[in-house]
């Protein structure tokens, strides 16, 4: 996030796209509600009628996978109507002239043909955001889990750059992270092409720095993503360590994932519970939960937070850092002789410019948002206020691309996936709560009432939903939240493995799966025995 969470109360125009925030980030969403109560206007872009839709001044119900077309159309209108911040573009960006020329062809009428949104509504949204004194953009996985996820994010950046809505209070580009330490995981180097602190693996200076710090020659090539790791399982990769992820339930193309794990010679899983993925493992290490662990986490607004152990861990459960370091020692790797989480964190601070001014003692009671480049620095709640890290913001010339698979006579319905308020991710934890299971005891497929009738199905009845990869049986929920021709389900319930269906393509830059778009066929089914 470029801006702190408190800034969510400060915009005069809020643009939420690809984020079902009231269900996926309900606490943060209360800040947007406060901004609206104080007079802010909201634009919501989503294929479904979500909770935010009820708060929106403009609702852009677009066809799944067409986000970049919408954003190109909005950029066209902002430029056409003279709403660009020429001073900001001149002083702080590059490639602006080429970008403004590029977007001339993407009229609202063109965008309407792709998205299904009326051109007048696209113009209205563009004018509202373009005229904002403080316009803020919020997005989540509805933008990134596409084959064009990078294009989508860069299109949002283009909108902010052309209007100067970045580097100021109540503005910015603000991705809401899907889990509490996703930002922290990236910070410490859990990314194939980066050392800790987002330092490029292929940079010779970084290679020398980390080789010296870790006392060994290190690999100079970028690592591989999880997508490639599963593709290479059983061949180039013979053993795998999965830490804190229920891959079998959450990854696309479940059958491919299961075959990959079964093909390994040796699989180790580290987790809190015996998950569906852990069932495939040769060894399972029991990990500690957040209340049983000392450590740090870095949240969605880049704020470093201390974790303090409140209760002793059960049985033989150990912190993840302890398990990994002891495993490395048994494998005769040097440099893993940590005696506490404080030593791990202090090493990060010594090697990462964004954490350089921090240490374990300083974060004990202080509140800091990185970058904290030196001792005594107060932290940086708001990024890009004076300059961009590389000097200038770069406009990217984006063109619309269709999803990897589109609907046809065999698979005529769009499926999009997401999360449910009552449950979290793969239900590894929330599925063990009787109260939460009471609120959402089973998965359903949201279908428009007209489609329910046209398919010869019934509300509460069962259907078979099939894609080019497989089929699942699921109960129908008749609702106008989904438009005609589009259905919705979460991936949280293992007994309805929706990710059997998904996985048709990946973003070529990040290799993020296109989980938000999947053509399917739906047919009435016999009610399963015993349900």
XYZ file of C-alpha atoms in Angstrom:
531
model
C 0.000 0.000 0.000
C 1.254 3.450 -0.841
C -0.857 5.006 1.923
C -1.561 4.084 5.560
C -4.864 2.568 6.628
C -5.865 5.783 8.403
C -5.855 7.493 4.994
C -8.848 5.366 4.022
C -10.948 7.937 5.871
C -9.487 10.877 3.900
C -10.351 10.539 0.146
C -13.129 12.507 -1.470
C -13.410 9.841 -4.196
C -12.831 6.125 -3.529
C -12.333 3.688 -6.402
C -12.690 0.044 -5.323
C -12.042 -2.487 -8.077
C -11.728 -6.257 -7.749
C -12.112 -6.103 -3.971
C -15.011 -7.513 -1.962
C -13.726 -5.584 1.029
C -16.701 -5.892 3.366
C -16.275 -9.688 3.330
C -12.518 -10.071 2.831
C -11.308 -7.032 4.855
C -14.343 -6.129 6.974
C -12.443 -4.157 9.623
C -10.580 -2.015 7.086
C -13.847 -1.497 5.198
C -15.269 0.367 8.205
C -12.800 3.173 7.426
C -14.282 3.549 3.946
C -17.749 3.639 5.474
C -16.564 6.471 7.715
C -15.208 8.363 4.691
C -18.567 7.970 2.930
C -20.378 9.200 6.033
C -18.148 12.261 5.852
C -19.139 12.952 2.242
C -16.791 10.856 0.096
C -18.071 9.385 -3.178
C -17.404 5.750 -4.127
C -16.976 3.932 -7.445
C -17.193 0.128 -7.296
C -16.165 -2.137 -10.170
C -16.957 -5.840 -9.765
C -18.724 -8.572 -11.763
C -21.105 -9.172 -8.811
C -23.257 -7.077 -6.534
C -21.058 -7.108 -3.428
C -21.418 -5.394 -0.054
C -19.616 -2.303 -1.304
C -22.164 -1.954 -4.115
C -24.794 -0.814 -1.606
C -22.495 2.060 -0.614
C -21.474 3.033 -4.145
C -22.434 6.187 -6.003
C -21.415 4.474 -9.266
C -21.620 0.703 -9.729
C -19.627 -0.696 -12.668
C -20.775 -4.316 -13.033
C -18.247 -5.472 -15.613
C -17.778 -8.788 -17.365
C -15.219 -10.959 -15.576
C -11.689 -10.452 -16.889
C -12.366 -7.098 -18.579
C -10.845 -4.776 -15.950
C -8.058 -3.384 -18.154
C -10.586 -2.411 -20.828
C -12.569 -0.446 -18.259
C -9.417 1.319 -17.040
C -8.315 2.172 -20.572
C -11.745 3.670 -21.255
C -11.595 5.744 -18.066
C -8.086 6.983 -18.913
C -9.329 8.027 -22.372
C -12.114 10.147 -20.857
C -9.840 11.757 -18.253
C -7.420 12.787 -21.020
C -10.165 13.886 -23.413
C -11.780 16.089 -20.774
C -8.507 17.781 -19.792
C -8.456 16.353 -16.268
C -4.829 15.211 -16.317
C -2.451 16.780 -13.789
C 0.019 18.210 -16.292
C 2.366 19.572 -13.642
C 2.646 16.245 -11.850
C 3.156 14.365 -15.110
C 5.881 16.784 -16.231
C 7.725 16.855 -12.915
C 7.386 13.259 -11.735
C 6.668 10.856 -14.613
C 8.115 9.571 -17.850
C 6.559 8.205 -21.070
C 3.557 10.496 -20.496
C 3.346 11.784 -24.064
C 3.374 8.281 -25.537
C 0.763 7.153 -23.024
C -1.649 9.984 -23.764
C -1.332 9.263 -27.492
C -1.843 5.551 -26.834
C -5.158 5.907 -24.962
C -6.814 8.033 -27.653
C -8.158 4.902 -29.376
C -9.804 3.390 -26.285
C -13.119 5.218 -26.267
C -15.899 4.550 -23.743
C -17.865 2.961 -26.582
C -14.997 0.527 -27.222
C -14.687 -0.228 -23.498
C -18.446 -0.788 -23.303
C -18.288 -3.475 -25.995
C -15.705 -5.394 -23.946
C -16.984 -4.832 -20.405
C -20.745 -4.732 -20.895
C -20.949 -1.422 -18.999
C -22.844 1.444 -20.611
C -20.430 4.034 -22.077
C -22.241 6.808 -20.196
C -21.494 5.049 -16.892
C -17.812 4.653 -17.804
C -17.669 8.366 -18.566
C -19.393 9.240 -15.293
C -16.893 7.150 -13.287
C -13.920 8.637 -15.138
C -15.123 12.193 -14.537
C -15.714 11.543 -10.838
C -12.251 10.096 -10.285
C -10.552 12.558 -12.638
C -12.024 15.578 -10.847
C -11.182 14.305 -7.355
C -8.938 16.407 -5.168
C -7.995 13.217 -3.327
C -8.740 10.041 -5.284
C -7.751 6.694 -3.742
C -7.660 3.290 -5.450
C -8.169 0.022 -3.545
C -7.874 -3.440 -5.087
C -7.260 -7.072 -4.171
C -7.097 -10.452 -5.901
C -9.962 -9.607 -8.236
C -7.398 -7.522 -10.109
C -4.310 -9.730 -9.827
C -5.578 -13.313 -10.313
C -5.763 -13.025 -14.096
C -3.387 -13.726 -16.977
C -3.254 -9.927 -17.282
C -2.886 -9.224 -13.561
C 0.258 -7.138 -14.034
C -1.455 -5.179 -16.820
C -4.399 -4.519 -14.503
C -2.198 -3.170 -11.714
C -0.169 -1.049 -14.106
C -3.407 0.341 -15.575
C -4.425 1.455 -12.081
C -1.006 3.058 -11.658
C -1.525 4.892 -14.956
C -4.787 6.375 -13.639
C -3.101 7.589 -10.442
C -0.101 9.024 -12.306
C -2.139 10.912 -14.896
C -4.267 12.561 -12.185
C -1.507 13.081 -9.593
C -3.375 10.939 -7.081
C -0.330 9.464 -5.398
C 2.087 10.642 -2.724
C -0.560 12.653 -0.885
C -2.944 12.102 2.028
C -6.093 10.223 1.019
C -4.798 9.133 -2.389
C -2.625 6.284 -3.636
C -2.525 2.772 -5.039
C -3.571 0.482 -2.218
C -3.558 -3.318 -2.534
C -5.258 -4.934 0.461
C -3.214 -8.020 1.332
C -5.044 -11.322 1.595
C -3.303 -12.477 4.777
C -1.777 -10.729 7.787
C 1.909 -11.264 6.919
C 1.886 -11.492 3.130
C 3.709 -8.165 2.960
C 6.244 -9.390 5.527
C 6.853 -12.594 3.585
C 7.834 -10.567 0.537
C 9.972 -8.255 2.656
C 12.133 -11.115 3.932
C 12.757 -12.585 0.486
C 9.983 -15.142 -0.057
C 9.939 -14.085 -3.726
C 11.899 -15.993 -6.400
C 13.686 -12.970 -7.833
C 14.526 -11.037 -4.661
C 16.785 -11.231 -1.652
C 15.378 -9.732 1.595
C 14.377 -6.102 1.177
C 13.353 -6.512 -2.487
C 16.964 -6.591 -3.634
C 17.301 -8.218 -7.051
C 18.979 -11.639 -7.095
C 20.658 -10.932 -10.439
C 22.377 -7.701 -9.303
C 26.124 -8.414 -8.817
C 26.327 -5.943 -5.923
C 23.527 -7.763 -4.106
C 25.131 -11.111 -4.833
C 28.406 -9.949 -3.272
C 26.585 -8.437 -0.289
C 24.636 -11.566 0.605
C 27.497 -13.957 -0.149
C 29.599 -12.048 2.373
C 26.817 -11.854 4.960
C 25.956 -15.534 4.721
C 29.533 -16.742 4.394
C 29.102 -18.753 1.214
C 28.758 -18.446 -2.548
C 25.066 -18.156 -3.344
C 22.987 -18.916 -6.407
C 23.041 -16.011 -8.851
C 19.958 -17.072 -10.796
C 16.359 -16.203 -10.042
C 14.427 -18.924 -8.304
C 11.239 -20.461 -9.655
C 7.627 -19.839 -8.697
C 5.338 -22.397 -7.107
C 3.756 -22.933 -10.525
C 7.087 -24.103 -11.972
C 7.929 -26.080 -8.843
C 4.762 -28.161 -9.206
C 5.420 -28.620 -12.925
C 8.932 -29.913 -12.163
C 7.869 -32.125 -9.242
C 8.948 -35.720 -9.717
C 11.572 -34.744 -12.317
C 13.976 -31.869 -11.594
C 12.438 -31.537 -8.115
C 12.399 -34.704 -6.024
C 11.682 -33.264 -2.566
C 9.606 -30.333 -1.359
C 9.001 -28.376 1.852
C 5.574 -26.668 2.137
C 5.265 -24.267 5.048
C 1.927 -22.872 6.177
C 0.010 -23.356 2.939
C -2.817 -25.737 2.099
C -1.755 -26.042 -1.532
C -4.135 -28.857 -2.460
C -7.206 -26.791 -1.589
C -6.120 -23.325 -2.755
C -4.064 -23.942 -5.905
C -5.688 -24.148 -9.349
C -6.092 -27.395 -11.257
C -6.252 -29.581 -8.149
C -5.715 -32.875 -9.939
C -2.460 -31.572 -11.422
C -1.378 -30.404 -7.958
C -2.140 -33.756 -6.338
C -0.267 -35.656 -9.058
C 2.731 -33.378 -8.564
C 2.870 -33.970 -4.815
C 2.411 -37.723 -5.241
C 5.318 -37.845 -7.705
C 7.828 -36.506 -5.171
C 10.265 -38.804 -3.429
C 9.846 -36.879 -0.196
C 7.376 -34.230 0.984
C 7.590 -32.253 4.225
C 4.715 -30.067 5.423
C 4.882 -27.596 8.303
C 1.484 -26.431 9.558
C -0.797 -25.915 12.542
C -3.188 -28.715 11.648
C -3.338 -31.895 9.610
C -4.471 -30.217 6.394
C -5.458 -31.812 3.093
C -1.941 -31.041 1.848
C -0.337 -32.522 4.962
C -2.115 -35.800 4.182
C 0.280 -36.179 1.233
C 3.391 -35.603 3.360
C 6.015 -38.102 4.478
C 6.811 -35.884 7.481
C 4.627 -33.237 9.132
C 6.173 -30.656 11.455
C 3.676 -29.140 13.935
C 4.043 -25.345 13.934
C 3.013 -22.822 16.565
C 0.156 -20.383 16.133
C 0.432 -16.601 16.430
C -0.422 -16.615 20.144
C 2.252 -19.234 20.816
C 5.074 -17.438 19.009
C 7.501 -14.560 19.548
C 8.314 -12.729 16.331
C 7.293 -9.944 13.977
C 4.801 -9.502 11.175
C 4.542 -6.735 8.590
C 0.989 -5.965 7.574
C -0.722 -4.536 4.522
C 0.272 -0.910 5.292
C 3.947 -1.919 5.757
C 3.671 -1.620 9.550
C 6.063 -3.838 11.496
C 4.307 -5.476 14.446
C 5.710 -7.443 17.367
C 4.169 -10.793 18.188
C 4.414 -11.869 21.821
C 3.848 -15.411 22.974
C 0.749 -15.485 25.162
C 0.482 -19.218 25.855
C 2.908 -22.161 25.620
C 2.677 -24.205 22.411
C 0.898 -27.565 22.612
C 2.787 -30.853 22.420
C 5.856 -30.728 20.208
C 4.816 -27.637 18.220
C 7.677 -25.258 17.420
C 7.991 -21.849 15.698
C 8.631 -21.984 11.957
C 12.042 -20.273 12.275
C 13.133 -22.958 14.766
C 11.987 -25.824 12.538
C 13.695 -24.424 9.439
C 16.940 -23.571 11.219
C 17.188 -26.969 12.906
C 16.443 -28.730 9.636
C 19.174 -26.677 7.915
C 21.647 -27.561 10.673
C 20.882 -31.285 10.248
C 21.642 -30.809 6.535
C 25.026 -29.248 7.476
C 24.167 -25.750 6.239
C 26.078 -23.036 8.063
C 24.552 -19.754 9.212
C 21.366 -21.145 10.719
C 22.450 -21.215 14.360
C 19.783 -18.771 15.585
C 18.776 -18.869 19.225
C 15.674 -16.685 18.927
C 13.372 -14.769 16.613
C 15.168 -11.570 17.625
C 18.360 -12.747 15.879
C 16.453 -13.516 12.693
C 14.797 -10.088 12.666
C 18.022 -8.235 13.449
C 19.722 -9.998 10.522
C 16.930 -8.786 8.237
C 17.446 -5.228 9.478
C 21.186 -5.428 8.861
C 20.720 -6.540 5.251
C 17.616 -4.658 4.092
C 17.600 -0.931 3.397
C 13.877 -0.713 4.108
C 14.425 -2.085 7.641
C 17.903 -0.603 8.245
C 16.805 1.767 11.014
C 14.991 -0.904 12.989
C 15.969 -3.643 15.402
C 14.188 -5.985 17.770
C 14.311 -3.572 20.695
C 13.033 -0.640 18.681
C 9.903 -2.432 17.465
C 9.120 -3.734 20.951
C 6.843 -0.781 21.676
C 7.273 1.535 18.674
C 5.102 1.656 15.563
C 6.975 1.941 12.276
C 6.074 1.603 8.621
C 8.908 0.879 6.236
C 11.041 2.197 4.751
C 12.955 3.062 7.933
C 16.324 3.739 6.259
C 18.378 4.754 9.299
C 18.450 4.785 13.067
C 16.237 7.520 14.475
C 14.062 7.656 11.343
C 10.330 7.773 12.256
C 9.225 5.488 9.427
C 7.302 6.253 6.237
C 3.524 5.961 6.554
C 2.988 7.395 3.059
C 5.143 6.434 0.058
C 6.183 8.615 -2.911
C 5.461 11.963 -1.219
C 8.524 13.704 -2.634
C 9.905 11.313 -5.238
C 9.565 7.816 -6.636
C 12.202 5.323 -5.581
C 13.559 5.123 -9.147
C 13.184 8.821 -9.765
C 10.052 8.947 -11.906
C 6.767 7.136 -12.260
C 6.664 5.218 -15.530
C 3.549 5.085 -17.679
C 2.980 1.687 -19.296
C 1.243 1.198 -22.633
C -1.351 -1.494 -21.950
C -3.682 -3.229 -24.392
C -6.675 -5.365 -23.500
C -6.256 -9.153 -23.637
C -9.006 -11.757 -23.407
C -8.811 -14.306 -20.577
C -6.921 -17.529 -21.292
C -10.264 -19.260 -21.907
C -13.509 -17.638 -23.014
C -17.049 -18.956 -23.028
C -18.292 -21.028 -25.984
C -21.080 -23.482 -26.819
C -19.518 -26.223 -24.656
C -18.724 -23.999 -21.659
C -21.150 -21.048 -21.922
C -21.052 -19.691 -18.333
C -18.442 -17.539 -16.578
C -17.302 -18.808 -13.160
C -15.517 -16.410 -10.819
C -14.218 -17.325 -7.372
C -13.572 -15.516 -4.110
C -13.896 -15.720 -0.334
C -16.708 -15.839 2.208
C -17.109 -13.610 5.262
C -17.665 -16.493 7.682
C -14.583 -18.483 6.639
C -10.965 -17.771 5.952
C -9.073 -19.093 2.937
C -9.067 -22.930 2.973
C -10.887 -23.219 6.350
C -7.789 -24.850 7.883
C -8.534 -22.787 10.997
C -12.065 -21.385 10.689
C -13.472 -24.755 9.667
C -12.723 -25.948 13.201
C -15.006 -23.304 14.748
C -18.555 -24.524 15.392
C -19.868 -20.962 15.432
C -18.393 -20.055 12.053
C -19.472 -23.383 10.579
C -22.996 -22.591 11.750
C -22.904 -19.315 9.815
C -21.653 -20.995 6.620
C -21.916 -24.805 6.923
C -21.436 -25.592 3.231
C -20.515 -24.034 -0.093
C -23.072 -22.848 -2.626
C -23.007 -21.630 -6.203
C -24.494 -18.171 -6.593
C -26.709 -18.160 -9.698
C -29.082 -15.517 -11.041
C -32.748 -16.629 -10.675
C -33.352 -16.386 -14.431
C -30.447 -18.777 -15.066
C -31.717 -21.153 -12.385
C -35.026 -21.392 -14.234
C -33.421 -21.610 -17.689
C -31.184 -24.505 -16.607
C -34.076 -26.492 -15.132
C -32.539 -26.260 -11.667
C -33.964 -25.040 -8.354
C -32.874 -22.922 -5.427
C -31.144 -25.272 -2.984
C -30.927 -27.988 -5.618
C -27.778 -29.611 -6.933
C -25.918 -29.142 -10.201
C -22.804 -30.515 -11.827
C -20.403 -27.741 -12.783
C -17.723 -28.738 -15.306
C -14.751 -27.024 -16.943
C -12.113 -28.280 -19.351
C -10.267 -29.775 -16.332
C -12.895 -31.490 -14.239
C -16.280 -31.408 -12.557
C -17.762 -30.742 -9.103
C -21.225 -31.154 -7.649
C -22.528 -28.103 -5.807
C -25.731 -26.727 -4.295
C -27.390 -23.717 -5.968
C -28.124 -20.437 -4.211
C -30.510 -18.367 -6.297
C -29.526 -14.695 -5.963
C -29.351 -11.521 -8.007
C -25.835 -10.859 -6.639
C -24.515 -12.643 -9.719
C -25.588 -11.358 -13.144
C -27.027 -13.654 -15.790
C -24.356 -15.821 -17.357
C -21.937 -15.497 -14.412
C -21.781 -17.707 -11.310
C -19.743 -17.401 -8.118
C -18.333 -19.769 -5.524
C -15.526 -19.767 -2.981
C -12.639 -22.271 -2.913
C -12.849 -22.728 0.868
C -14.670 -26.047 1.166
C -12.695 -29.196 0.507
C -15.860 -31.231 -0.143
C -16.629 -28.869 -3.047
C -13.154 -28.544 -4.606
C -13.829 -25.647 -6.956
C -10.125 -25.421 -7.798
C -10.510 -28.687 -9.720
C -12.073 -26.462 -12.389
C -9.719 -23.464 -12.440
C -6.210 -23.033 -13.783
C -6.480 -22.253 -17.470
C -3.642 -19.746 -17.582
C -1.071 -17.677 -15.725
C 0.195 -14.122 -15.849
C 3.432 -14.276 -17.888
C 5.284 -11.973 -15.461
C 4.228 -13.194 -12.016
C 2.877 -16.654 -12.974
C -0.219 -15.894 -10.895
C -3.066 -18.235 -11.826
C -6.228 -16.959 -13.493
C -8.480 -17.991 -10.617
C -11.062 -15.277 -11.261
C -12.112 -16.421 -14.744
C -13.144 -19.929 -15.780
C -15.704 -20.939 -18.438
C -17.969 -23.722 -17.152
C -20.969 -25.836 -18.097
C -23.759 -26.349 -15.551
C -26.276 -29.214 -15.567
C -28.859 -30.344 -12.993
C -27.667 -33.196 -10.766
C -29.206 -35.756 -8.450
C -28.990 -34.840 -4.767
C -26.103 -36.743 -3.189
C -27.053 -39.504 -0.785
C -26.850 -38.489 2.868
C -26.761 -34.725 2.312
